[in-house]
Every structure is written in structure tokens, then in C-alpha cells.
Amino acid sequence: MAKADFYELLGVSKGADEKELKSAFRKLAMKYHPDKNPDDAEAEKKFKEINEAYETLKDPQKRSAYDRFGHAAFEQGGPGGGAGFGGGGAGGFHDIFEDIFGDMMGGGQRQRRSSGGRERGADLRYNMEISLEEAFEGKTAQIRVPTSVSCDECSGSGAKPGSSPTTCSTCGGIGRVRAAQGFFSVERTCPTCHGNGQIISDPCNKCSGQGRVSEEKSLSVNIPAGIEDGTRIRVAGEGEAGQRGGPTGDLYIFLSVRPHEFFQREGADLYCMVPISMTKAALGGKFEVTTLDGSKSRVTVPEGTQSGKELRMRGKGMPVMRSSQKGDLYIRIAVETPQHLSRRQKELLEEFQEISSNENNPESSGFFSKMKGFFDTLSD
């Protein structure tokens, strides 16, 4: 039985470009894939046919031979040398899956490792702890990071000075090889060069062929004013050097801000708990606080201030990062009950209690009245 025309199988014209071929094959491959059509011999046959057609037409040399000689170009002894479905495998289908799913089919590895074994260096993490004052002011920090840097003896090539790496003959410098399994082709790391794409027969003595050596690097890092706990700073190109001249990774600095003895932070606002005497809370008064920038501010306590009341100081909080704005400082009042009273002090307080009315303590008086009424209702 005569084989179907490859162009007709894919539903494209003879002048179709690579993009049209791939798009047509993608749709048909998804439609007839055996996983979507279990126990369907016709679908499996169709899948093999369209795969063979795509494998042929996507290759310029095979396509040229097919356009001149038709299917005879790939028959035994024909001009094409027998590169039919069995020889080419399902590489085209692998390529489509790789386009769609990326790293799942090994694409991510090839993006990370370029030709010649030049692999991108790893990203590094550095944990830095700063004080709340440093977060307020901002700072330039000097840090030392253990990392890998390009070998200066071989200039990152991994080969001994005077020599150079050679292209791997097994994979042709790609770093991966394909093996046919049924109508699929499986791609694996090249066993000869271990994915590097090159062979170093005479490695550099200093780096042992890696193209990089371990070293502690000193860096200057800018910490902007107003930075928050948990912020991540990316320093491009300051990670590990790539293997054999590959691009350098990045450095990520993870910041944490130490708890402060007096101030608690919520976004750009600061909170400070200030204890005051019972008499100051009752009569009102003033006190002085030192803010985070080191300046001193006077706080006015209104007469009859209760414990837990917050007094707002505008613009005395944290700076908003990369902005001229600032948060506020909230003074949380904690009314302190006097202790270790003298006899005279007790006498005065007892006298005050005797002459006090419900108006002096409206919350406590109201609370006990409501509670009594509630339980009286239950008893009825």
C-alpha cells in the first residue's frame, strides 16, 4: 500500500515554513497520541505516520530529498540512506512536549547549560540581621560571602594554560544524546562528557577543570531607609561563578530586624508603651520621650486618661522606603497602680474613695451595675 504524502498528512502546503510545520504537528500529535487513545490501533498508526512526516519535513536535508525523490529517498538503498521513522524516532514529539512543558522534558537543563559546558553559577543566600535604628536610618553594610569565583589561571575555561577543551565527539557539543525506544526517543545526559559538551584532556591545576575556585568575596550592600523585616535584596551577578566561563548567579540578601527594647513596628508606624502614674493619668500632665531618630518630644496627657489609650505623634514613625513619607508614633499609656504605700498615703486614698462618686469611675460603676442586673434576671 502506497504511503500517504507527508504534506497531506500534516495538512500543510509544500511551501510551509518551520513554524507552520510545528503548529500542525502539535495539533495532530495531541489528537492521536496513544495516551489519549488507549487500545486504538488506528490512532497509534496515525500518530506514527504524522511523526514520521514531521521528522522528515523539519530537517532541511531530508525535506529536500523528499521533495526530489518522494518516499523513495528513505527506502533501503535510496538517496536518503534509510532515515525513516525507526531511525529518527519520535524526536519531533519530544520537541513539542519540550516547547509546551519546558523543564519536564529536560529543556530547563539545556537553558542552564549552554554549548561548551558553560553552566550558570548558583544563586547564593546571605542572612543579615540589622537593628531597628539601622532600618530607620538606612546603611551601607560590608559583608563577606563564601562563594566560587572564576579561575584566574585558566580564565574560567577549565583547561590548562596553553591548551583548550575539545568538542565531545559523542554528543557533538550538545551535552545530551537521544536513544530511540519504540516510537519515542529518550534524551539523556551524554555519558562521555557528562553534559558539558566538551572534553578537557589537560585540566587546569588550580581549579581541576571546573573553571572556578572557592573564595570569600567582600561586598558593599546598600540598605535603604525604611526597609522592613523579611525583605529580600537581589544583588545581580554576585552569586557563584559559572562553570567553564558560564554566567554568574545572583546573591540574595534576606534581612531580619532585631526586636527593639522600647518600640514595636507595624508597617511604617511605631508603638511605644509608656507607664505613667495614677495621679498623672487622673490630673493630666506632660512627659518627654526620645524618638527613634534620637530627638526628644513632649507628650501631653489629657486629664482622666485611661490605661490603653493611644496618643498619636504624626511623622515620628518609620520612613516609607523610597519615599519622603513617614509613619506615626503611637504612645500607648499604661496607668500604674501605686505600691508600697505609706500610712499617710493610704489615709489620703481612703479619704478620696469615701468622697468619690460614680461619676469619678463611670466604667467600673456601670460594669458592676450591669452584671448585677444580668444575674438578677437569671434568678427570676
XYZ file of C-alpha atoms in Angstrom:
380
model
C 0.000 0.000 0.000
C 1.372 3.418 -1.036
C 2.362 5.755 1.807
C 0.439 8.998 2.205
C 2.030 12.257 1.157
C 3.803 13.854 4.129
C 2.450 17.333 3.391
C -1.104 15.998 3.168
C -0.659 14.059 6.438
C 0.237 17.252 8.268
C -2.301 19.340 6.381
C 0.211 21.926 5.148
C 1.354 23.197 1.771
C 4.736 22.407 0.244
C 5.847 25.948 0.969
C 5.064 25.707 4.704
C 7.749 27.128 6.969
C 9.102 25.608 10.181
C 6.549 27.402 12.374
C 3.606 26.102 10.319
C 5.006 22.564 10.383
C 5.450 22.592 14.134
C 1.981 24.041 14.752
C 0.317 21.453 12.508
C 2.247 18.598 14.097
C 1.445 19.802 17.622
C -2.300 19.671 16.989
C -2.225 16.264 15.316
C 0.170 14.741 17.851
C -2.080 15.781 20.721
C -5.105 14.402 18.913
C -3.689 10.979 18.033
C -1.298 10.374 20.919
C -1.680 6.774 22.252
C -2.189 8.038 25.801
C -5.330 9.823 24.662
C -6.430 6.897 22.529
C -5.710 3.697 24.512
C -6.235 0.409 22.650
C -6.882 2.314 19.408
C -4.650 0.749 16.769
C -5.740 3.247 14.104
C -4.833 6.237 16.268
C -1.432 4.711 17.052
C -0.811 4.116 13.348
C -1.835 7.672 12.527
C 0.436 9.017 15.250
C 3.419 7.131 13.805
C 2.674 8.442 10.317
C 2.415 12.097 11.304
C 5.531 11.759 13.457
C 7.485 10.329 10.533
C 6.206 13.117 8.301
C 7.246 15.825 10.754
C 10.657 14.263 11.423
C 11.320 14.320 7.696
C 9.994 17.746 6.796
C 11.518 19.629 9.735
C 15.024 18.610 8.613
C 16.087 20.765 5.600
C 18.233 17.991 4.041
C 15.597 15.290 4.460
C 12.916 17.655 3.202
C 14.958 18.485 0.117
C 15.492 14.773 -0.579
C 11.794 14.062 -0.069
C 10.757 16.888 -2.413
C 13.025 15.434 -5.124
C 12.535 11.683 -4.700
C 9.428 11.266 -2.558
C 9.283 8.269 -0.214
C 11.957 6.502 -2.309
C 14.506 8.852 -0.799
C 14.280 6.984 2.510
C 13.795 3.417 1.390
C 16.633 0.923 1.768
C 19.414 1.971 -0.580
C 17.637 5.190 -1.568
C 19.283 8.623 -1.676
C 18.211 9.405 1.900
C 20.078 6.495 3.461
C 17.126 4.910 5.300
C 16.371 7.646 7.784
C 12.717 6.677 8.234
C 10.625 6.524 11.405
C 12.708 3.826 13.026
C 15.912 5.834 12.721
C 14.579 9.276 13.538
C 12.379 8.146 16.462
C 9.785 10.392 17.984
C 12.125 13.272 18.482
C 9.675 15.693 16.958
C 7.047 14.796 19.513
C 9.681 15.203 22.235
C 10.449 18.685 20.906
C 6.786 19.678 21.013
C 6.380 18.431 24.568
C 9.531 20.338 25.437
C 8.069 23.530 23.978
C 4.877 23.027 25.986
C 6.169 21.684 29.285
C 9.731 23.101 29.373
C 11.724 21.685 32.288
C 9.668 18.474 32.452
C 11.320 17.298 29.236
C 14.819 18.491 30.052
C 14.515 21.935 28.489
C 15.464 23.683 31.714
C 18.755 21.840 31.843
C 19.675 22.992 28.373
C 18.784 26.553 29.246
C 21.009 26.376 32.299
C 23.854 24.639 30.470
C 24.840 26.272 27.189
C 27.032 24.759 24.500
C 30.578 24.167 25.581
C 29.566 23.155 29.107
C 29.207 26.770 30.275
C 26.799 26.374 33.158
C 25.266 29.302 35.024
C 26.552 29.678 38.570
C 24.274 29.019 41.529
C 22.428 31.808 43.315
C 23.579 32.497 46.880
C 21.652 33.399 50.025
C 23.026 35.631 52.778
C 21.121 36.232 56.020
C 21.630 39.687 57.555
C 20.268 40.982 60.850
C 20.045 44.724 61.496
C 18.730 46.883 64.334
C 15.531 48.930 64.145
C 17.678 52.080 64.255
C 19.601 50.862 61.178
C 16.325 50.120 59.413
C 15.220 53.657 60.283
C 18.368 55.404 59.061
C 19.473 53.031 56.293
C 23.095 51.985 55.997
C 25.865 50.707 53.775
C 26.880 47.276 55.050
C 30.138 45.475 54.353
C 29.652 41.709 54.102
C 31.881 38.752 53.310
C 30.326 35.934 51.284
C 31.883 32.488 50.722
C 31.449 31.811 47.014
C 33.053 30.492 43.830
C 34.884 32.873 41.503
C 36.280 32.417 38.018
C 39.717 30.794 37.997
C 42.286 33.421 37.063
C 44.844 30.857 35.896
C 42.722 29.385 33.103
C 40.373 32.404 32.706
C 37.432 30.159 33.568
C 37.912 27.675 30.708
C 38.928 24.789 32.970
C 41.778 23.855 30.610
C 45.436 24.147 31.481
C 47.015 27.347 30.081
C 48.262 26.640 26.576
C 45.567 24.024 25.908
C 41.853 24.239 25.192
C 38.791 21.994 25.567
C 37.709 19.867 22.606
C 34.164 19.244 21.427
C 32.743 15.939 22.629
C 32.537 13.528 19.685
C 29.661 11.546 21.219
C 27.125 14.384 21.513
C 28.682 16.892 19.126
C 28.932 19.502 21.874
C 25.244 19.434 22.818
C 25.772 17.608 26.109
C 22.840 15.250 25.562
C 22.177 12.211 23.395
C 18.976 10.593 22.164
C 18.088 6.934 22.053
C 15.020 5.505 20.257
C 12.574 3.455 22.330
C 9.624 2.294 20.268
C 8.048 5.350 18.694
C 9.515 7.624 21.369
C 13.037 8.927 21.665
C 14.514 9.453 25.122
C 17.075 12.176 25.724
C 19.800 11.598 28.290
C 22.932 13.340 29.539
C 25.906 12.450 27.392
C 27.860 9.656 29.173
C 31.180 10.783 27.683
C 31.263 14.465 28.666
C 28.622 14.233 31.429
C 26.581 17.002 29.858
C 29.426 19.500 29.436
C 29.591 19.245 25.642
C 33.382 19.455 25.795
C 36.226 17.242 26.911
C 39.140 18.686 28.872
C 42.059 16.345 28.398
C 44.532 18.578 30.200
C 42.686 20.265 33.114
C 43.876 23.391 34.905
C 45.916 22.551 38.012
C 44.363 25.320 40.104
C 40.657 24.596 39.526
C 40.866 20.911 38.426
C 38.963 21.653 35.234
C 35.981 23.381 36.873
C 36.896 26.873 35.701
C 36.230 28.307 39.185
C 37.710 28.243 42.670
C 36.338 28.835 46.186
C 36.950 32.262 47.662
C 35.465 34.687 50.192
C 34.215 37.820 48.493
C 33.847 41.215 50.197
C 30.833 43.260 49.101
C 29.282 46.613 49.923
C 25.475 46.449 50.198
C 23.133 49.430 50.399
C 20.295 49.016 52.931
C 17.637 51.669 52.161
C 15.953 53.615 54.987
C 12.579 52.171 55.982
C 13.367 48.606 54.947
C 11.098 46.029 56.574
C 11.742 42.715 58.293
C 11.768 39.845 55.784
C 12.764 41.989 52.790
C 14.879 40.265 50.130
C 17.551 42.259 48.302
C 18.866 40.915 44.981
C 22.440 41.732 44.029
C 22.790 40.740 40.388
C 25.925 38.899 39.295
C 27.322 38.402 42.796
C 26.476 34.712 43.151
C 28.718 31.792 42.254
C 30.763 31.949 39.062
C 29.519 29.668 36.291
C 31.379 26.542 35.320
C 33.872 26.935 32.484
C 33.140 30.592 31.836
C 29.370 30.371 32.287
C 27.352 33.365 33.544
C 27.459 34.228 37.248
C 24.487 33.638 39.550
C 22.897 36.252 41.807
C 23.181 36.986 45.522
C 20.004 37.281 47.603
C 20.237 39.026 50.970
C 17.433 38.166 53.395
C 17.013 40.865 56.038
C 15.670 40.462 59.543
C 15.201 43.328 62.016
C 16.006 42.668 65.674
C 13.226 43.303 68.211
C 13.626 46.679 69.940
C 13.518 47.221 73.683
C 11.029 50.107 73.512
C 9.493 50.313 70.038
C 7.330 47.844 68.145
C 6.809 48.284 64.439
C 3.629 47.792 62.392
C 4.281 48.780 58.786
C 5.516 52.373 58.850
C 4.043 53.082 62.308
C 5.816 52.665 65.637
C 4.273 51.877 69.025
C 5.776 52.576 72.424
C 4.292 51.566 75.775
C 4.766 54.314 78.395
C 3.796 53.780 82.065
C 2.506 56.846 83.917
C 1.387 57.364 87.499
C -2.223 57.126 88.550
C -2.215 60.771 89.629
C -0.813 61.974 86.288
C -3.424 59.938 84.455
C -6.160 61.455 86.642
C -4.942 65.050 86.727
C -3.236 65.190 83.337
C 0.295 66.331 82.705
C 3.263 66.079 80.400
C 6.261 63.844 79.902
C 9.155 63.628 77.454
C 10.019 60.697 75.162
C 13.051 60.065 72.954
C 12.003 59.063 69.423
C 13.860 56.610 67.184
C 15.791 59.353 65.414
C 17.277 60.451 68.753
C 15.255 63.636 69.143
C 13.100 64.387 72.189
C 9.385 65.184 72.067
C 6.930 66.309 74.751
C 3.721 64.358 75.155
C 0.617 65.885 76.742
C -1.553 63.546 78.824
C -5.217 64.642 78.933
C -6.984 64.696 82.288
C -8.687 61.380 83.072
C -6.542 59.307 80.685
C -7.259 55.579 80.917
C -4.802 52.722 80.608
C -4.517 51.587 76.969
C -5.194 54.993 75.444
C -3.019 55.795 72.419
C -1.579 59.253 71.854
C -0.558 59.880 68.240
C 2.619 61.705 67.203
C 2.456 62.412 63.477
C 5.529 61.832 61.335
C 7.553 60.280 64.168
C 7.367 56.730 62.831
C 9.441 54.843 60.246
C 10.292 56.324 56.844
C 8.437 54.754 53.928
C 11.066 53.106 51.721
C 11.999 55.163 48.649
C 9.532 57.882 49.651
C 9.530 61.168 51.564
C 6.624 59.990 53.724
C 6.904 58.800 57.323
C 4.634 56.799 59.575
C 3.390 57.882 63.006
C 4.452 57.075 66.559
C 1.721 55.909 68.925
C 2.284 56.236 72.671
C 0.280 53.549 74.475
C -0.481 54.640 78.015
C -0.193 52.126 80.867
C -1.574 53.567 84.124
C 0.484 52.292 87.032
C -1.159 51.486 90.361
C 0.935 52.793 93.284
C 2.637 50.187 95.502
C 4.307 50.157 98.964
C 2.092 52.967 100.264
C 2.908 54.782 103.482
C 0.264 55.155 106.233
C -0.401 58.752 105.198
C -0.769 57.791 101.538
C -3.273 55.095 102.461
C -5.230 57.550 104.572
C -5.421 60.005 101.706
C -6.556 57.313 99.253
C -9.183 56.056 101.664
C -10.403 59.587 102.122
C -10.532 60.049 98.341
C -12.502 56.817 97.995
C -15.071 57.959 100.531
C -15.742 61.206 98.755
C -15.664 59.698 95.254
C -18.877 59.248 93.291
C -19.890 57.082 90.361
C -19.058 59.974 88.083
C -15.397 59.625 89.006
C -15.356 55.943 87.947
C -18.131 55.571 85.364
C -16.832 52.397 83.710
C -16.384 50.337 86.870
C -19.667 51.553 88.373
C -21.550 50.810 85.186
C -19.940 47.392 84.807
C -20.947 46.131 88.252
C -24.466 47.517 87.873
C -24.894 45.690 84.552
C -23.511 42.457 85.989
C -25.864 42.597 88.982
C -28.828 43.244 86.724
C -27.870 40.354 84.453
C -27.764 37.786 87.258
C -30.894 39.183 88.895
C -32.696 38.498 85.633
C -31.444 34.906 85.563
C -32.584 34.266 89.160
C -36.092 35.492 88.317
